[in-house]
Backbone as a printed PyTorch tensor [residue, N CA C, xyz], in Angstrom:
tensor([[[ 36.9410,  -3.9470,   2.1130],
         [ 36.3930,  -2.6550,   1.7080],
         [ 34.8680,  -2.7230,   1.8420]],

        [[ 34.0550,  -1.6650,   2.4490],
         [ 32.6030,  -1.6350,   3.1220],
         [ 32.1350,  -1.8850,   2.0380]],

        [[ 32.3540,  -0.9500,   1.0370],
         [ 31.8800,  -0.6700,  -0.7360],
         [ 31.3340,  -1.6520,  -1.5360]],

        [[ 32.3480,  -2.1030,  -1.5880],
         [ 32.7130,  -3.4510,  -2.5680],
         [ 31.8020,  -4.8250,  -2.0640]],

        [[ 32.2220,  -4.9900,  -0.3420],
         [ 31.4450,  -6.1580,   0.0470],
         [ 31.5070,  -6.0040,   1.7360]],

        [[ 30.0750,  -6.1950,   1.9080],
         [ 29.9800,  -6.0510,   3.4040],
         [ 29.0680,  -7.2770,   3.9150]],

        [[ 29.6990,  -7.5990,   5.1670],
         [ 28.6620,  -8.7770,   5.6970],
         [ 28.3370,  -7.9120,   6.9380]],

        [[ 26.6270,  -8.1840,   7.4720],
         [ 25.8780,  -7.2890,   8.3800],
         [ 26.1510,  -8.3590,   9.4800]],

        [[ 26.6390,  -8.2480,  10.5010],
         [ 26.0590,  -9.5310,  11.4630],
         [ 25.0080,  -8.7040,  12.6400]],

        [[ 23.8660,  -9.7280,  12.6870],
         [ 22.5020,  -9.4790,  13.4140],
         [ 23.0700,  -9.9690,  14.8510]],

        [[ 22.3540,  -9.5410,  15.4960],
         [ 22.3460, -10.1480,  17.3220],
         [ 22.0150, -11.1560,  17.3990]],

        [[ 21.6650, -12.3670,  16.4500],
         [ 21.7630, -13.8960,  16.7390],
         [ 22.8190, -14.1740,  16.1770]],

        [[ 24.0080, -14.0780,  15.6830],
         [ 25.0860, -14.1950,  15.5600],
         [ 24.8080, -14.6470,  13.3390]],

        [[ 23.7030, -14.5580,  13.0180],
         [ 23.1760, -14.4780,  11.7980],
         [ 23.7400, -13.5040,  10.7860]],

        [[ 24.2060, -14.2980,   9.8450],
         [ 25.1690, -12.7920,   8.8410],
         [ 24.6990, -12.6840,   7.2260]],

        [[ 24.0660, -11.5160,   7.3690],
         [ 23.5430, -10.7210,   6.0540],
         [ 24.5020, -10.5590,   4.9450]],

        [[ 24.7020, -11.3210,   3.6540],
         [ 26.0850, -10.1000,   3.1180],
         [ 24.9180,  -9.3530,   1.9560]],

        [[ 26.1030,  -8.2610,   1.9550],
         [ 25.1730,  -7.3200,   0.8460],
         [ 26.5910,  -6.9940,   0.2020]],

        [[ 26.4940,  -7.3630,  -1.1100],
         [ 27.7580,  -7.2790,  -2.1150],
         [ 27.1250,  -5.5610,  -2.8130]],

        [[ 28.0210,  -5.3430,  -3.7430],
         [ 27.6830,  -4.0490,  -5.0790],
         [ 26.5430,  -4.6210,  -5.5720]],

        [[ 26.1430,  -5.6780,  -6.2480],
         [ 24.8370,  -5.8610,  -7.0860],
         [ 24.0190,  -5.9820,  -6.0460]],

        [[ 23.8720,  -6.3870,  -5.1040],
         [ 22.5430,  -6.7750,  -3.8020],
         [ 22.4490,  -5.2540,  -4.1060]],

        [[ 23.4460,  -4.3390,  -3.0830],
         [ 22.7640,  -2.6210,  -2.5220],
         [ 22.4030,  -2.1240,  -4.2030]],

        [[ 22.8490,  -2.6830,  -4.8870],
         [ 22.4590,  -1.4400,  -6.1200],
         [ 21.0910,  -1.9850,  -7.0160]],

        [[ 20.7420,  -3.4230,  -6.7260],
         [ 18.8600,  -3.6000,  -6.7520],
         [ 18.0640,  -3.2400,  -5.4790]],

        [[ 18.8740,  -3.2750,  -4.4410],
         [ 18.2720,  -2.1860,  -3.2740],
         [ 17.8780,  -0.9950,  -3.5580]],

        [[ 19.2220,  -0.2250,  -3.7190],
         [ 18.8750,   1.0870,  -3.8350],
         [ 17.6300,   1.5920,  -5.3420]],

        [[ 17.8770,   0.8130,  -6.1420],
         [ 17.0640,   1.0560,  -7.7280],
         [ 15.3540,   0.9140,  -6.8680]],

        [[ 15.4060,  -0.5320,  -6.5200],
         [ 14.2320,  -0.8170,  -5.5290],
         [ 13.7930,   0.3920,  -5.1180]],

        [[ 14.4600,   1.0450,  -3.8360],
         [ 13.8300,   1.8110,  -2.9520],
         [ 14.0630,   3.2680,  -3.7220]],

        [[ 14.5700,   3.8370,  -4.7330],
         [ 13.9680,   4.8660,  -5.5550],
         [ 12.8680,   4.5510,  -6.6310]],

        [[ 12.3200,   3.3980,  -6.8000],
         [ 11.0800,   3.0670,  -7.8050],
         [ 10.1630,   3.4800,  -6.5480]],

        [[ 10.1170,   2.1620,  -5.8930],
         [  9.4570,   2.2980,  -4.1650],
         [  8.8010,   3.5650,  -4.0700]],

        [[ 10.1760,   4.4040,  -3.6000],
         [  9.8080,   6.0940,  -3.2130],
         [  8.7940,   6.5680,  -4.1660]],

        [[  9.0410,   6.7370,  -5.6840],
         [  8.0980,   7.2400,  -6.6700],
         [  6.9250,   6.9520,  -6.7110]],

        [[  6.4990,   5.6470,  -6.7220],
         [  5.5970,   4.8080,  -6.3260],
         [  4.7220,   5.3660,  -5.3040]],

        [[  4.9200,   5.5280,  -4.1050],
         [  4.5800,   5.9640,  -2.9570],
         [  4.2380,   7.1820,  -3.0460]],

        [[  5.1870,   8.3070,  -3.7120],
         [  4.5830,   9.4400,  -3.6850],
         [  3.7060,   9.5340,  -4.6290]],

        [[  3.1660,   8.9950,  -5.3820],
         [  2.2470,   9.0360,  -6.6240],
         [  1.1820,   8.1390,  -5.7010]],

        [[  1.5060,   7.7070,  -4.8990],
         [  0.3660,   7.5090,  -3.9320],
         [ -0.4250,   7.8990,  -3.0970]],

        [[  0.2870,   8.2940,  -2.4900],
         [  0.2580,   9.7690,  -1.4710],
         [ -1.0100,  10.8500,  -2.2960]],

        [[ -0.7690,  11.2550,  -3.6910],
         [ -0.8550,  11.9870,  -4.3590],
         [ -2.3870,  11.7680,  -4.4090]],

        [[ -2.5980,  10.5980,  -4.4070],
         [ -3.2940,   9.7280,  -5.6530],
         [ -4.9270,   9.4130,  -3.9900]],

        [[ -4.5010,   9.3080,  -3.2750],
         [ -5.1380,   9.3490,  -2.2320],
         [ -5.7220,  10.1880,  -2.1470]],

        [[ -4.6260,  11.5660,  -1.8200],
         [ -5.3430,  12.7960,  -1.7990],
         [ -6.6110,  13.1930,  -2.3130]],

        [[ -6.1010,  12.4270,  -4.2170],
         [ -7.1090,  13.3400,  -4.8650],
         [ -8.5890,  12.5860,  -4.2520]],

        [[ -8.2800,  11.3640,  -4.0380],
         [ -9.8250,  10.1000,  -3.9520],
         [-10.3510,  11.0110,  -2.5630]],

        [[ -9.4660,  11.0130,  -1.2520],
         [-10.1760,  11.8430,  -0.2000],
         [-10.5380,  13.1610,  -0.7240]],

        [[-10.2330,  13.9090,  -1.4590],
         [-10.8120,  15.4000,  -2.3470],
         [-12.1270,  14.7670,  -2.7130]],

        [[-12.1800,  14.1530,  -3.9210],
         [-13.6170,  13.4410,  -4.1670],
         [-14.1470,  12.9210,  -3.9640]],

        [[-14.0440,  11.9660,  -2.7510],
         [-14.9580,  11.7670,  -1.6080],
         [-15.6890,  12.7850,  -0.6170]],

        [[-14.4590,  13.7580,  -0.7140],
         [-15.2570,  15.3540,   0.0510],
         [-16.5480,  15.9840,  -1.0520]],

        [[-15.6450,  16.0420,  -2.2760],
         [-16.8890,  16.5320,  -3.1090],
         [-18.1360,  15.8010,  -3.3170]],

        [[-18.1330,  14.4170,  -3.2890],
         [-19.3120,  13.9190,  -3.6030],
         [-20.1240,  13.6920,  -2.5140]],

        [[-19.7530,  13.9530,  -1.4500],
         [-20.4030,  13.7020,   0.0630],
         [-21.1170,  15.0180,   0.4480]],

        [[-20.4360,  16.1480,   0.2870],
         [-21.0740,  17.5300,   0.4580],
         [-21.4420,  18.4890,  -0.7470]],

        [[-20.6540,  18.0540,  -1.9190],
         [-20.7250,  19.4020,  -2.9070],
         [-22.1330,  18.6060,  -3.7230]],

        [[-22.4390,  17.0620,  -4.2490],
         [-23.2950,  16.4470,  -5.1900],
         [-24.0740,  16.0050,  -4.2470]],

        [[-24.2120,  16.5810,  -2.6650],
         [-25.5690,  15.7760,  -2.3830],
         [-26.7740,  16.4400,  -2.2100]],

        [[-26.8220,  17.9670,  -3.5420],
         [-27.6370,  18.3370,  -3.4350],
         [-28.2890,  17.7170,  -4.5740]],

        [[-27.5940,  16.7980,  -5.5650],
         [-28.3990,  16.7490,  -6.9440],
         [-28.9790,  15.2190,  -6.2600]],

        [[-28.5360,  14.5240,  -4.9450],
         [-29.1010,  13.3200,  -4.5360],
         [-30.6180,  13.1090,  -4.9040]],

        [[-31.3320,  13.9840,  -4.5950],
         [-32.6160,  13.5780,  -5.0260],
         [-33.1310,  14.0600,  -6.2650]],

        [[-32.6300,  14.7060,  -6.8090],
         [-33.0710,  14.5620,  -8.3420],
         [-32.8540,  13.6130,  -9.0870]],

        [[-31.5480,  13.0380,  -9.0520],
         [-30.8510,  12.0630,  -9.2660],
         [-31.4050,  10.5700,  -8.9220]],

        [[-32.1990,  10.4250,  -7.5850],
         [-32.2220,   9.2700,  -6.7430],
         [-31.2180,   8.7040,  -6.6490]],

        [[-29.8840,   9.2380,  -6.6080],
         [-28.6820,   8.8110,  -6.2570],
         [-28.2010,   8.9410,  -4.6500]],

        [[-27.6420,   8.3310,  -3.7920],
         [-27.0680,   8.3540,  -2.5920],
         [-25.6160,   8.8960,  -2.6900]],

        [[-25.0910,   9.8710,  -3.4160],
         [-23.7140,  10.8790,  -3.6810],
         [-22.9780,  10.7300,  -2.1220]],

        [[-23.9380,  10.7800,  -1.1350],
         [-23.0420,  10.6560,  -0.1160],
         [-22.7320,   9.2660,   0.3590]],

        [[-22.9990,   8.1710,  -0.1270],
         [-22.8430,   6.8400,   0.3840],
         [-21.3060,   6.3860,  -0.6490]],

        [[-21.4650,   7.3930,  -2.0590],
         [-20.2360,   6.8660,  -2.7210],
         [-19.3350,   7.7580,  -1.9460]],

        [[-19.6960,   9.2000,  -1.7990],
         [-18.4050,   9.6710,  -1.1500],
         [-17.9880,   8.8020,   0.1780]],

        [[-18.8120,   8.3910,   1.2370],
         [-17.9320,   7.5290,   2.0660],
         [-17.2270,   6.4270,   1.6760]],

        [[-18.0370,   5.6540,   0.4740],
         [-17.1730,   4.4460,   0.0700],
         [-16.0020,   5.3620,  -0.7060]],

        [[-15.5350,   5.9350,  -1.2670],
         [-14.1040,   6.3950,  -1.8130],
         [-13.5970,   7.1090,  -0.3800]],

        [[-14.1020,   7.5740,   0.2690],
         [-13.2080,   7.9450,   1.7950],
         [-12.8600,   6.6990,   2.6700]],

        [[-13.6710,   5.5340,   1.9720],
         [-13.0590,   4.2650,   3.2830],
         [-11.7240,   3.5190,   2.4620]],

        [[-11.8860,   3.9780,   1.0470],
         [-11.2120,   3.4110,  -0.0860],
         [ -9.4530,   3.9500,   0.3400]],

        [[-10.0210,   5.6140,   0.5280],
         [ -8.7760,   6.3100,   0.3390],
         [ -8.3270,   6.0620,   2.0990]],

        [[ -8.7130,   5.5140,   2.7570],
         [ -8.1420,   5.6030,   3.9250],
         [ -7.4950,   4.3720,   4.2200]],

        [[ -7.6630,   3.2520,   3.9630],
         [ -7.3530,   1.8860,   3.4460],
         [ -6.0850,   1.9500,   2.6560]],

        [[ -6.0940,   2.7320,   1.6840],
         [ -4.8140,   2.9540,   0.6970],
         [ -3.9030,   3.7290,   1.3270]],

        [[ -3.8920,   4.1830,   2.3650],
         [ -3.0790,   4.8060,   3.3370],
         [ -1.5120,   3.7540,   3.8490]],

        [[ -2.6180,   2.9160,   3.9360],
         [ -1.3270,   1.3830,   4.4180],
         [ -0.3330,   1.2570,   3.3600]],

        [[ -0.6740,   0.6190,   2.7510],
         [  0.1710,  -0.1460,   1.9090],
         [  0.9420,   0.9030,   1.1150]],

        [[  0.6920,   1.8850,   0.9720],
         [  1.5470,   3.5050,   0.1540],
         [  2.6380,   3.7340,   1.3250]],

        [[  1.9080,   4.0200,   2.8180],
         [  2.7730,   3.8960,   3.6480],
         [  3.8090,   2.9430,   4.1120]],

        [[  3.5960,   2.2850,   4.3230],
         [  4.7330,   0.7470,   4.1020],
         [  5.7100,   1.0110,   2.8950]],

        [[  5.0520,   1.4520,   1.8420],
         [  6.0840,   0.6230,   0.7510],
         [  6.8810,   2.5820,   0.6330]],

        [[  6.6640,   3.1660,   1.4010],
         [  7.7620,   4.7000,   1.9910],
         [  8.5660,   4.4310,   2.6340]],

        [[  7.8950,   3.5530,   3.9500],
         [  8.9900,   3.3440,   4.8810],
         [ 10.0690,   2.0640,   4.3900]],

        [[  9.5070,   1.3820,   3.5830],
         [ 10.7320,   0.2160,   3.3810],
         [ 11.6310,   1.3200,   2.2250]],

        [[ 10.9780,   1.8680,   1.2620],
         [ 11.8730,   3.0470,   0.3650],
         [ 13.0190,   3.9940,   1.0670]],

        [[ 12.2250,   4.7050,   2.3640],
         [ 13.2030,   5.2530,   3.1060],
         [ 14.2960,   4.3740,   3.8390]],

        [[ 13.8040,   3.7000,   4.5940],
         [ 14.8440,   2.8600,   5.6150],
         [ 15.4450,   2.2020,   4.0920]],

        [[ 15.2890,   1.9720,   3.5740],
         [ 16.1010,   1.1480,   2.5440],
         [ 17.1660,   1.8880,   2.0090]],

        [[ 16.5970,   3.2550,   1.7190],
         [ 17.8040,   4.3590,   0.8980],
         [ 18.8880,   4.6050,   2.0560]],

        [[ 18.6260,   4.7530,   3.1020],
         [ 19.7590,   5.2000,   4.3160],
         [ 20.4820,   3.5800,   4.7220]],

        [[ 19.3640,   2.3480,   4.5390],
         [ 20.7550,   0.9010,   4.7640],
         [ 21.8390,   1.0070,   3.7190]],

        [[ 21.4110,   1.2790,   2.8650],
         [ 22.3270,   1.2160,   1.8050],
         [ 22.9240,   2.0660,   2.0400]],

        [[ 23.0190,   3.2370,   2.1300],
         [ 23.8880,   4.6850,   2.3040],
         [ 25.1300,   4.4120,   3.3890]],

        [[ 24.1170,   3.9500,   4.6360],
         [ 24.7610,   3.4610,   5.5710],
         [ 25.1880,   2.0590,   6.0160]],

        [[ 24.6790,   1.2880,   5.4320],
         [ 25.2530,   0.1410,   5.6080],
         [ 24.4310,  -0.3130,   7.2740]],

        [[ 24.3500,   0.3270,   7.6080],
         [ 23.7240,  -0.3410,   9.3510],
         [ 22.5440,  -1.8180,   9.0430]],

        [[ 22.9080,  -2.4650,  10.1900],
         [ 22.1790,  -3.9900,   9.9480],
         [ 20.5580,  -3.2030,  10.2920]],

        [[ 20.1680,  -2.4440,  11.4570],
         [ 18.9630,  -2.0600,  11.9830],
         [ 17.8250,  -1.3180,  10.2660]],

        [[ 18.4840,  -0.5780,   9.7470],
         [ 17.9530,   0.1780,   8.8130],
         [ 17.7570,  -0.9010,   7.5820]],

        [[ 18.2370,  -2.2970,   7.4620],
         [ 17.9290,  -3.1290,   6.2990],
         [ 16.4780,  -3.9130,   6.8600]],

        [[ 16.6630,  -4.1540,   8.2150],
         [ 15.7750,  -4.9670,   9.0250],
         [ 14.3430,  -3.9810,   9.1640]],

        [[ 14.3200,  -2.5310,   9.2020],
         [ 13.4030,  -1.9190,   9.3080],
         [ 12.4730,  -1.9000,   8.0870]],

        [[ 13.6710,  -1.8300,   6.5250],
         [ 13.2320,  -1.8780,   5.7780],
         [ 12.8810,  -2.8980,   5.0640]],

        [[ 13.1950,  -3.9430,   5.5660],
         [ 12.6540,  -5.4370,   5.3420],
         [ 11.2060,  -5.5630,   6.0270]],

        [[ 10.9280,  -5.4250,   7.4210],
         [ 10.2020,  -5.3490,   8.2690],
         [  8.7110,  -4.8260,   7.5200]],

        [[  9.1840,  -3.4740,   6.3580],
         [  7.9680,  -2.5780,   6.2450],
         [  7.0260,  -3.0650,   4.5890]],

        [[  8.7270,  -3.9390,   4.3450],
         [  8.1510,  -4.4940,   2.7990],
         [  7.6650,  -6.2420,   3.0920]],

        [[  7.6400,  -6.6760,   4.4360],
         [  6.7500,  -7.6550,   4.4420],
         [  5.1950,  -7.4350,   5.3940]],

        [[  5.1690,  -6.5450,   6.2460],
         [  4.0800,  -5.6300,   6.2200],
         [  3.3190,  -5.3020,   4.8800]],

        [[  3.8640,  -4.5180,   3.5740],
         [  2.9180,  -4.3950,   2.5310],
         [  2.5470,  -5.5070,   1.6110]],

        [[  3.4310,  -6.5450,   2.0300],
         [  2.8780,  -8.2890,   1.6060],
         [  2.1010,  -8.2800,   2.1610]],

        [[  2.0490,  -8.6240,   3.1970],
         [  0.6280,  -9.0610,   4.3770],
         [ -0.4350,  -8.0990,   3.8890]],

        [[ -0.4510,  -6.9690,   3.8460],
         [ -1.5010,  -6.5010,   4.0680],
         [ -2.2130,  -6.5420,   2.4250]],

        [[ -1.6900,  -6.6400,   1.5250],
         [ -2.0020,  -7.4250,   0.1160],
         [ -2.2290,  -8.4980,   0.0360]],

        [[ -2.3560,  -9.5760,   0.7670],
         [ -2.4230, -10.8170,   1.2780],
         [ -3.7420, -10.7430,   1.6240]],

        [[ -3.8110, -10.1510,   3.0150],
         [ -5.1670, -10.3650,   3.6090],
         [ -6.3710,  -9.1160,   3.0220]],

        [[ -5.5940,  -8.5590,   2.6390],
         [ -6.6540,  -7.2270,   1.4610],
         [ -7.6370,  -8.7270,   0.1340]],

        [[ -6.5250,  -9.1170,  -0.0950],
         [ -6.6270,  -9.9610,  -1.5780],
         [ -7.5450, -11.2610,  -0.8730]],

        [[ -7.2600, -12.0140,   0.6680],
         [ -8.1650, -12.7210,   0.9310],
         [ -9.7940, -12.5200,   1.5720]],

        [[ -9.7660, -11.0770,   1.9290],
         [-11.3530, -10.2680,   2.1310],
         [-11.5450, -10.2000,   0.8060]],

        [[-11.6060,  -9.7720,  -0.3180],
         [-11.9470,  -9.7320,  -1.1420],
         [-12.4960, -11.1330,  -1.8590]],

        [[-11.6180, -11.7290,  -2.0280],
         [-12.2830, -12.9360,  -2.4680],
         [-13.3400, -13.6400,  -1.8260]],

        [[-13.0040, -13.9050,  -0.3060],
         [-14.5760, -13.9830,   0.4500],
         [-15.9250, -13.1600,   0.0330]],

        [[-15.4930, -11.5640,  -0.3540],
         [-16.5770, -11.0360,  -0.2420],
         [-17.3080, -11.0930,  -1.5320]],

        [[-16.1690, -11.3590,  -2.5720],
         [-16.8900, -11.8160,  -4.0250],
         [-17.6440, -12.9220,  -4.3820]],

        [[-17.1500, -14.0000,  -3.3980],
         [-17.7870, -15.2870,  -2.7160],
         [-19.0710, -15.1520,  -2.6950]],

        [[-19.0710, -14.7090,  -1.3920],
         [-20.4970, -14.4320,  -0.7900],
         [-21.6140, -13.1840,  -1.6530]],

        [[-20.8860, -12.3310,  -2.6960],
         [-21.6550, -12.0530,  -3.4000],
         [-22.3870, -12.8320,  -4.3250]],

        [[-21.6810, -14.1440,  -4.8150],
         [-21.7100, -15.0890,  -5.5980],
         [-23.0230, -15.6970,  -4.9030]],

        [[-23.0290, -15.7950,  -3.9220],
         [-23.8550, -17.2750,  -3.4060],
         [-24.7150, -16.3690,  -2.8220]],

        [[-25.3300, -15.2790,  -2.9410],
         [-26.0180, -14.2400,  -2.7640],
         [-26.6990, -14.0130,  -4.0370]],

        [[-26.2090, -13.5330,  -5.0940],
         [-26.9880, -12.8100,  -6.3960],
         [-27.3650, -14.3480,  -6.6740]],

        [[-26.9890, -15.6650,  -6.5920],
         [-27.5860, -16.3390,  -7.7070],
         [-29.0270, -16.6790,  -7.2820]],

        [[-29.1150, -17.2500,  -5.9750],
         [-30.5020, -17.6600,  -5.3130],
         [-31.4280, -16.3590,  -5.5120]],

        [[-30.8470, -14.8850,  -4.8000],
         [-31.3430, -14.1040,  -5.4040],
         [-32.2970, -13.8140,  -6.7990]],

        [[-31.1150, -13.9530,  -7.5180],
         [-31.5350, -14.3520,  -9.1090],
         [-33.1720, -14.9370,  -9.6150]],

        [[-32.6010, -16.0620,  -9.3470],
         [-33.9120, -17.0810,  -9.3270],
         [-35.0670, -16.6260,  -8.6170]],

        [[-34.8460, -16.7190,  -7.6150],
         [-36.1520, -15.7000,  -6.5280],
         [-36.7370, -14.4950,  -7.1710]],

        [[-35.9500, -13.8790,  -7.7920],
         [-36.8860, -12.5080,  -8.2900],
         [-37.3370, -12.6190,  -9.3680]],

        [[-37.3780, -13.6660,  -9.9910],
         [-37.7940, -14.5220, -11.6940],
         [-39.2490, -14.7580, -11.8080]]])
């Protein structure tokens, strides 16, 4: 019975099984996933909105202010465009994930496997620029430091 217990076999002769408890932390998975994502989606929007506003609507108070309004609006527009990835990925492993399960097809588990080690990686190498760049802020402000003493 498909239901109950199914084994996927891949084109290397490699066999997937997906029992009732596997598809049904799948499927729970890829409806958190989905929510997730669209609250991302969402959540983007608003950062590219206020990156619009602070780039054109606050860069008239820039010089009263001596603030650069338009240098933060590009940094939250490079922010919100960046967050594009990983919201996207973790849709497509949500979608392809809700239809493997539905359907059972080996291609639609592999797509959606495919898209949720994509949003590893790219949390990976997001998480290893960062630490470089906190690095090099490090070994920057301290000599700094001293120098302006």
């Amino acid at each position: 019975n498909f239901m109950e217990n199914s084994i996927i076999e891949t084109t290397k002769t490699e066999t997937f099984a997906v029992n009732n408890e596997i598809r049904s932390y799948l499927a729970e998975t890829a409806k958190w996933g989905n929510i997730l994502a669209i609250f991302g989606y969402i959540f983007m929007g608003l950062m590219i909105l206020l990156a619009l506003l602070m780039t054109f609507a606050f860069s008239s108070f820039s010089e009263e202010a001596n603030f650069p309004f338009w240098a933060l609006g590009l940094l939250y527009l490079i922010i919100g465009a960046l967050y594009w990835f990983p919201v996207t990925y973790l849709y497509r492993f949500s979608a392809r994930m809700t239809l493997a399960v539905r359907k059972g097809e080996s291609q639609l588990y592999t797509e959606g496997f495919a898209n949720l080690k994509s949003l590893f990686k790219f949390f990976g190498i997001f998480t290893i620029v960062m630490l470089v760049m906190y690095g090099l802020m490090i070994v920057i402000a301290i000599p700094l430091s001293i120098f302006l003493q």
